[in-house]
Amino acid sequence: MKEFIEKFAEIFDDVDAASLSGDTKFREMDDWDSIAGLSVIGMVDEEYGVTFNADDMRSCQTIEDLYNKVQSKK
């Protein structure tokens, strides 16, 4: 989970991984937008070899939800 949060934080210019947790509601982040969503999909594919789609993203509210979805698709 820690590694996933670090990879997630790398998507954003001004976000420190230490400021994020599994409970973080990523859609409420100031820097969250559709480009960030696409970047998360790309990161999941590149780092974890998991194909994520828009429905997968919509079903997640927190970073932990994203992490669990990735783990379930491995």
mmCIF file with all atom_site columns, C-alpha atoms in Angstrom:
data_model
loop_
_atom_site.group_PDB
_atom_site.id
_atom_site.type_symbol
_atom_site.label_atom_id
_atom_site.label_alt_id
_atom_site.label_comp_id
_atom_site.label_asym_id
_atom_site.label_entity_id
_atom_site.label_seq_id
_atom_site.pdbx_PDB_ins_code
_atom_site.Cartn_x
_atom_site.Cartn_y
_atom_site.Cartn_z
_atom_site.occupancy
_atom_site.B_iso_or_equiv
_atom_site.pdbx_formal_charge
_atom_site.auth_seq_id
_atom_site.auth_comp_id
_atom_site.auth_asym_id
_atom_site.auth_atom_id
_atom_site.pdbx_PDB_model_num
ATOM 1  C CA . MET A 1 1  ? 0.000   0.000  0.000   1.00 0.00 ? 1  MET A CA 1
ATOM 2  C CA . LYS A 1 2  ? 2.818   2.423  0.844   1.00 0.00 ? 2  LYS A CA 1
ATOM 3  C CA . GLU A 1 3  ? 4.424   1.903  -2.572  1.00 0.00 ? 3  GLU A CA 1
ATOM 4  C CA . PHE A 1 4  ? 1.057   2.409  -4.277  1.00 0.00 ? 4  PHE A CA 1
ATOM 5  C CA . ILE A 1 5  ? 0.544   5.719  -2.439  1.00 0.00 ? 5  ILE A CA 1
ATOM 6  C CA . GLU A 1 6  ? 4.037   6.853  -3.453  1.00 0.00 ? 6  GLU A CA 1
ATOM 7  C CA . LYS A 1 7  ? 3.331   6.016  -7.119  1.00 0.00 ? 7  LYS A CA 1
ATOM 8  C CA . PHE A 1 8  ? -0.040  7.769  -6.854  1.00 0.00 ? 8  PHE A CA 1
ATOM 9  C CA . ALA A 1 9  ? 1.588   10.910 -5.396  1.00 0.00 ? 9  ALA A CA 1
ATOM 10 C CA . GLU A 1 10 ? 4.129   11.029 -8.260  1.00 0.00 ? 10 GLU A CA 1
ATOM 11 C CA . ILE A 1 11 ? 1.270   11.847 -10.633 1.00 0.00 ? 11 ILE A CA 1
ATOM 12 C CA . PHE A 1 12 ? 0.840   15.240 -8.991  1.00 0.00 ? 12 PHE A CA 1
ATOM 13 C CA . ASP A 1 13 ? 3.360   18.090 -8.946  1.00 0.00 ? 13 ASP A CA 1
ATOM 14 C CA . ASP A 1 14 ? 2.606   19.465 -5.483  1.00 0.00 ? 14 ASP A CA 1
ATOM 15 C CA . VAL A 1 15 ? 1.510   16.400 -3.518  1.00 0.00 ? 15 VAL A CA 1
ATOM 16 C CA . ASP A 1 16 ? 3.743   14.740 -0.954  1.00 0.00 ? 16 ASP A CA 1
ATOM 17 C CA . ALA A 1 17 ? 3.085   11.039 -0.433  1.00 0.00 ? 17 ALA A CA 1
ATOM 18 C CA . ALA A 1 18 ? 3.287   11.622 3.331   1.00 0.00 ? 18 ALA A CA 1
ATOM 19 C CA . SER A 1 19 ? 0.159   13.777 3.093   1.00 0.00 ? 19 SER A CA 1
ATOM 20 C CA . LEU A 1 20 ? -1.839  10.879 1.612   1.00 0.00 ? 20 LEU A CA 1
ATOM 21 C CA . SER A 1 21 ? -3.287  7.774  3.209   1.00 0.00 ? 21 SER A CA 1
ATOM 22 C CA . GLY A 1 22 ? -5.517  4.916  2.178   1.00 0.00 ? 22 GLY A CA 1
ATOM 23 C CA . ASP A 1 23 ? -8.480  6.933  3.453   1.00 0.00 ? 23 ASP A CA 1
ATOM 24 C CA . THR A 1 24 ? -7.755  9.896  1.169   1.00 0.00 ? 24 THR A CA 1
ATOM 25 C CA . LYS A 1 25 ? -10.729 10.602 -1.098  1.00 0.00 ? 25 LYS A CA 1
ATOM 26 C CA . PHE A 1 26 ? -8.762  11.266 -4.247  1.00 0.00 ? 26 PHE A CA 1
ATOM 27 C CA . ARG A 1 27 ? -11.585 13.079 -6.073  1.00 0.00 ? 27 ARG A CA 1
ATOM 28 C CA . GLU A 1 28 ? -11.562 15.722 -3.329  1.00 0.00 ? 28 GLU A CA 1
ATOM 29 C CA . MET A 1 29 ? -7.900  16.550 -3.909  1.00 0.00 ? 29 MET A CA 1
ATOM 30 C CA . ASP A 1 30 ? -7.283  20.048 -5.276  1.00 0.00 ? 30 ASP A CA 1
ATOM 31 C CA . ASP A 1 31 ? -5.201  18.713 -8.180  1.00 0.00 ? 31 ASP A CA 1
ATOM 32 C CA . TRP A 1 32 ? -7.664  15.967 -9.187  1.00 0.00 ? 32 TRP A CA 1
ATOM 33 C CA . ASP A 1 33 ? -9.033  16.221 -12.721 1.00 0.00 ? 33 ASP A CA 1
ATOM 34 C CA . SER A 1 34 ? -9.692  13.970 -15.696 1.00 0.00 ? 34 SER A CA 1
ATOM 35 C CA . ILE A 1 35 ? -6.019  14.084 -16.704 1.00 0.00 ? 35 ILE A CA 1
ATOM 36 C CA . ALA A 1 36 ? -5.041  12.826 -13.244 1.00 0.00 ? 36 ALA A CA 1
ATOM 37 C CA . GLY A 1 37 ? -7.585  10.026 -13.650 1.00 0.00 ? 37 GLY A CA 1
ATOM 38 C CA . LEU A 1 38 ? -6.025  8.992  -16.946 1.00 0.00 ? 38 LEU A CA 1
ATOM 39 C CA . SER A 1 39 ? -2.598  9.183  -15.339 1.00 0.00 ? 39 SER A CA 1
ATOM 40 C CA . VAL A 1 40 ? -3.731  6.813  -12.576 1.00 0.00 ? 40 VAL A CA 1
ATOM 41 C CA . ILE A 1 41 ? -5.015  4.375  -15.202 1.00 0.00 ? 41 ILE A CA 1
ATOM 42 C CA . GLY A 1 42 ? -1.645  4.591  -16.986 1.00 0.00 ? 42 GLY A CA 1
ATOM 43 C CA . MET A 1 43 ? 0.333   4.166  -13.753 1.00 0.00 ? 43 MET A CA 1
ATOM 44 C CA . VAL A 1 44 ? -1.681  1.088  -12.781 1.00 0.00 ? 44 VAL A CA 1
ATOM 45 C CA . ASP A 1 45 ? -1.051  -0.445 -16.210 1.00 0.00 ? 45 ASP A CA 1
ATOM 46 C CA . GLU A 1 46 ? 2.656   0.380  -16.281 1.00 0.00 ? 46 GLU A CA 1
ATOM 47 C CA . GLU A 1 47 ? 3.572   -0.400 -12.666 1.00 0.00 ? 47 GLU A CA 1
ATOM 48 C CA . TYR A 1 48 ? 1.227   -3.292 -11.924 1.00 0.00 ? 48 TYR A CA 1
ATOM 49 C CA . GLY A 1 49 ? 0.316   -4.716 -15.342 1.00 0.00 ? 49 GLY A CA 1
ATOM 50 C CA . VAL A 1 50 ? -3.379  -4.262 -14.579 1.00 0.00 ? 50 VAL A CA 1
ATOM 51 C CA . THR A 1 51 ? -5.889  -2.866 -17.049 1.00 0.00 ? 51 THR A CA 1
ATOM 52 C CA . PHE A 1 52 ? -8.119  -0.268 -15.412 1.00 0.00 ? 52 PHE A CA 1
ATOM 53 C CA . ASN A 1 53 ? -11.074 1.364  -17.112 1.00 0.00 ? 53 ASN A CA 1
ATOM 54 C CA . ALA A 1 54 ? -13.463 4.234  -16.374 1.00 0.00 ? 54 ALA A CA 1
ATOM 55 C CA . ASP A 1 55 ? -15.908 1.932  -14.552 1.00 0.00 ? 55 ASP A CA 1
ATOM 56 C CA . ASP A 1 56 ? -13.104 0.769  -12.268 1.00 0.00 ? 56 ASP A CA 1
ATOM 57 C CA . MET A 1 57 ? -12.254 4.385  -11.450 1.00 0.00 ? 57 MET A CA 1
ATOM 58 C CA . ARG A 1 58 ? -15.891 5.308  -10.827 1.00 0.00 ? 58 ARG A CA 1
ATOM 59 C CA . SER A 1 59 ? -16.298 2.430  -8.383  1.00 0.00 ? 59 SER A CA 1
ATOM 60 C CA . CYS A 1 60 ? -13.478 3.767  -6.177  1.00 0.00 ? 60 CYS A CA 1
ATOM 61 C CA . GLN A 1 61 ? -13.694 6.597  -3.656  1.00 0.00 ? 61 GLN A CA 1
ATOM 62 C CA . THR A 1 62 ? -10.418 6.358  -1.738  1.00 0.00 ? 62 THR A CA 1
ATOM 63 C CA . ILE A 1 63 ? -6.826  5.503  -2.562  1.00 0.00 ? 63 ILE A CA 1
ATOM 64 C CA . GLU A 1 64 ? -7.307  2.258  -0.650  1.00 0.00 ? 64 GLU A CA 1
ATOM 65 C CA . ASP A 1 65 ? -10.262 1.439  -2.910  1.00 0.00 ? 65 ASP A CA 1
ATOM 66 C CA . LEU A 1 66 ? -7.980  1.901  -5.925  1.00 0.00 ? 66 LEU A CA 1
ATOM 67 C CA . TYR A 1 67 ? -5.294  -0.256 -4.340  1.00 0.00 ? 67 TYR A CA 1
ATOM 68 C CA . ASN A 1 68 ? -7.771  -3.025 -3.519  1.00 0.00 ? 68 ASN A CA 1
ATOM 69 C CA . LYS A 1 69 ? -9.180  -2.925 -7.065  1.00 0.00 ? 69 LYS A CA 1
ATOM 70 C CA . VAL A 1 70 ? -5.671  -3.296 -8.485  1.00 0.00 ? 70 VAL A CA 1
ATOM 71 C CA . GLN A 1 71 ? -4.951  -6.223 -6.160  1.00 0.00 ? 71 GLN A CA 1
ATOM 72 C CA . SER A 1 72 ? -8.191  -7.948 -7.139  1.00 0.00 ? 72 SER A CA 1
ATOM 73 C CA . LYS A 1 73 ? -7.265  -7.733 -10.842 1.00 0.00 ? 73 LYS A CA 1
ATOM 74 C CA . LYS A 1 74 ? -3.716  -9.080 -10.490 1.00 0.00 ? 74 LYS A CA 1
#
